[in-house]
């Protein structure tokens, strides 16, 4: 069997990783941020409802922001400890991406209204969404990254 190359995220020492905001990888003009909410391998994980609710709120706010053209993807990690945010670095600097995330998480924490995409027509598991759950998790993360800088992006 051929030996497979380790992907970049597997080279990060998850035994030392703390909640925060990190630059995970560069692929040409596309940068990936690691939005870590939970310390890995502790048993303290994001619930499916927390991940799903945060995903709907943040993806909607990112794609409605002034920087929407730079947004490539926002979604949860399979390990249930955080999210990935991919953006075009030609359209948005790392400083700008940090500021954008600070803004959208603060907006999500105070979100007023119905959960975006909460219908059977719009989502494959819409009953799993809860706007108050999403807001609470976003509030916690907004506070965590409120003073984040480019210098703190390194693992």
Tab-separated table of C-alpha atoms in Angstrom:
chain	number	residue	atom	x	y	z
A	1	UNK	CA	0.000	0.000	0.000
A	2	UNK	CA	1.305	3.443	-0.885
A	3	UNK	CA	2.206	5.749	1.966
A	4	UNK	CA	-0.093	8.750	2.168
A	5	UNK	CA	1.184	12.235	2.889
A	6	UNK	CA	-0.041	13.614	6.226
A	7	UNK	CA	-2.396	16.522	5.825
A	8	UNK	CA	-1.394	19.792	7.492
A	9	UNK	CA	-3.966	19.669	10.301
A	10	UNK	CA	-2.588	16.281	11.443
A	11	UNK	CA	0.839	17.861	12.041
A	12	UNK	CA	-0.541	20.191	14.743
A	13	UNK	CA	0.041	18.866	18.275
A	14	UNK	CA	-3.551	18.512	19.439
A	15	UNK	CA	-2.401	17.676	22.989
A	16	UNK	CA	-1.240	21.304	23.370
A	17	UNK	CA	-3.900	23.087	21.316
A	18	UNK	CA	-6.059	25.590	23.205
A	19	UNK	CA	-9.250	27.399	22.153
A	20	UNK	CA	-8.451	30.346	19.915
A	21	UNK	CA	-8.021	31.450	16.319
A	22	UNK	CA	-5.195	30.059	14.184
A	23	UNK	CA	-3.883	30.095	10.632
A	24	UNK	CA	-4.199	26.456	9.625
A	25	UNK	CA	-2.920	26.512	6.042
A	26	UNK	CA	-2.265	28.415	2.829
A	27	UNK	CA	-3.294	27.027	-0.533
A	28	UNK	CA	-2.325	29.665	-3.072
A	29	UNK	CA	-4.667	32.595	-2.476
A	30	UNK	CA	-6.926	30.584	-0.143
A	31	UNK	CA	-6.192	30.735	3.582
A	32	UNK	CA	-7.785	28.482	6.172
A	33	UNK	CA	-8.375	29.680	9.711
A	34	UNK	CA	-8.879	27.176	12.531
A	35	UNK	CA	-11.515	28.540	14.908
A	36	UNK	CA	-10.907	26.306	17.910
A	37	UNK	CA	-13.688	26.332	20.492
A	38	UNK	CA	-12.713	23.317	22.603
A	39	UNK	CA	-9.438	21.841	23.828
A	40	UNK	CA	-9.068	18.606	21.842
A	41	UNK	CA	-9.307	15.136	23.349
A	42	UNK	CA	-10.804	16.224	26.661
A	43	UNK	CA	-14.304	14.859	26.096
A	44	UNK	CA	-15.675	18.423	26.160
A	45	UNK	CA	-17.105	18.735	22.654
A	46	UNK	CA	-19.498	20.983	20.812
A	47	UNK	CA	-22.880	19.298	20.571
A	48	UNK	CA	-24.354	18.738	17.139
A	49	UNK	CA	-26.968	21.416	17.818
A	50	UNK	CA	-24.271	23.915	18.903
A	51	UNK	CA	-22.186	23.277	15.782
A	52	UNK	CA	-25.177	23.365	13.455
A	53	UNK	CA	-26.628	26.532	15.001
A	54	UNK	CA	-23.291	28.385	14.936
A	55	UNK	CA	-22.753	27.271	11.340
A	56	UNK	CA	-26.108	28.704	10.198
A	57	UNK	CA	-25.608	32.018	12.017
A	58	UNK	CA	-21.967	32.628	11.075
A	59	UNK	CA	-22.164	31.393	7.484
A	60	UNK	CA	-25.169	33.669	6.919
A	61	UNK	CA	-23.473	36.688	8.487
A	62	UNK	CA	-20.202	36.088	6.602
A	63	UNK	CA	-22.015	35.803	3.291
A	64	UNK	CA	-23.927	39.017	4.031
A	65	UNK	CA	-20.865	40.996	5.114
A	66	UNK	CA	-19.037	43.654	3.130
A	67	UNK	CA	-16.310	41.028	2.594
A	68	UNK	CA	-18.678	38.393	1.196
A	69	UNK	CA	-16.698	38.081	-2.059
A	70	UNK	CA	-13.668	36.875	-0.084
A	71	UNK	CA	-15.612	34.179	1.799
A	72	UNK	CA	-15.015	30.683	0.421
A	73	UNK	CA	-16.337	28.429	3.204
A	74	UNK	CA	-17.312	28.280	6.866
A	75	UNK	CA	-18.133	24.959	8.494
A	76	UNK	CA	-17.608	22.625	11.448
A	77	UNK	CA	-14.735	20.254	12.145
A	78	UNK	CA	-15.671	16.611	12.308
A	79	UNK	CA	-13.939	16.302	15.687
A	80	UNK	CA	-16.525	18.703	17.176
A	81	UNK	CA	-13.918	21.099	18.592
A	82	UNK	CA	-14.310	24.024	16.205
A	83	UNK	CA	-14.778	25.370	12.691
A	84	UNK	CA	-12.829	26.171	9.565
A	85	UNK	CA	-13.066	29.494	7.762
A	86	UNK	CA	-11.617	29.662	4.250
A	87	UNK	CA	-11.140	32.980	2.506
A	88	UNK	CA	-9.403	34.504	-0.494
A	89	UNK	CA	-6.301	36.309	0.763
A	90	UNK	CA	-6.193	38.446	-2.387
A	91	UNK	CA	-9.501	39.981	-1.311
A	92	UNK	CA	-9.073	39.924	2.473
A	93	UNK	CA	-5.924	40.207	4.600
A	94	UNK	CA	-5.356	38.168	7.750
A	95	UNK	CA	-5.950	41.340	9.770
A	96	UNK	CA	-9.191	41.919	7.883
A	97	UNK	CA	-10.269	38.305	8.379
A	98	UNK	CA	-9.714	38.559	12.133
A	99	UNK	CA	-11.713	41.782	12.242
A	100	UNK	CA	-14.483	40.229	10.127
A	101	UNK	CA	-14.720	37.225	12.468
A	102	UNK	CA	-14.777	39.502	15.521
A	103	UNK	CA	-17.630	41.471	13.954
A	104	UNK	CA	-19.752	38.519	12.821
A	105	UNK	CA	-19.397	36.619	16.092
A	106	UNK	CA	-20.402	39.762	18.020
A	107	UNK	CA	-23.395	40.201	15.682
A	108	UNK	CA	-24.349	36.548	16.089
A	109	UNK	CA	-24.199	36.883	19.882
A	110	UNK	CA	-26.869	39.596	19.674
A	111	UNK	CA	-28.773	38.143	16.723
A	112	UNK	CA	-32.451	39.072	16.710
A	113	UNK	CA	-34.943	37.109	14.710
A	114	UNK	CA	-35.521	33.622	13.386
A	115	UNK	CA	-32.634	31.212	12.809
A	116	UNK	CA	-31.528	31.560	9.179
A	117	UNK	CA	-32.329	28.480	7.127
A	118	UNK	CA	-34.594	26.853	9.720
A	119	UNK	CA	-37.102	25.059	7.519
A	120	UNK	CA	-37.388	21.636	5.936
A	121	UNK	CA	-36.999	23.243	2.531
A	122	UNK	CA	-33.730	25.010	3.461
A	123	UNK	CA	-31.958	22.484	5.699
A	124	UNK	CA	-31.624	18.731	5.976
A	125	UNK	CA	-31.826	18.753	9.786
A	126	UNK	CA	-33.679	21.975	10.544
A	127	UNK	CA	-35.182	20.655	13.812
A	128	UNK	CA	-31.627	20.494	15.188
A	129	UNK	CA	-31.229	24.293	15.045
A	130	UNK	CA	-31.690	26.610	18.020
A	131	UNK	CA	-31.019	30.341	17.766
A	132	UNK	CA	-30.445	30.805	21.529
A	133	UNK	CA	-27.933	27.960	21.605
A	134	UNK	CA	-26.094	29.434	18.644
A	135	UNK	CA	-26.082	32.908	20.166
A	136	UNK	CA	-24.653	31.636	23.466
A	137	UNK	CA	-21.780	29.784	21.778
A	138	UNK	CA	-21.070	32.778	19.514
A	139	UNK	CA	-21.047	35.112	22.521
A	140	UNK	CA	-18.435	32.961	24.250
A	141	UNK	CA	-16.218	32.830	21.149
A	142	UNK	CA	-16.650	36.555	20.417
A	143	UNK	CA	-15.267	37.299	23.869
A	144	UNK	CA	-12.382	34.861	23.381
A	145	UNK	CA	-11.211	36.467	20.117
A	146	UNK	CA	-12.118	40.089	20.920
A	147	UNK	CA	-8.454	41.117	21.237
A	148	UNK	CA	-6.968	38.562	18.797
A	149	UNK	CA	-4.122	39.735	16.558
A	150	UNK	CA	-2.184	38.373	13.593
A	151	UNK	CA	0.666	37.538	15.978
A	152	UNK	CA	-1.653	35.149	17.859
A	153	UNK	CA	-2.558	33.206	14.673
A	154	UNK	CA	0.395	30.791	15.031
A	155	UNK	CA	-0.325	27.402	16.591
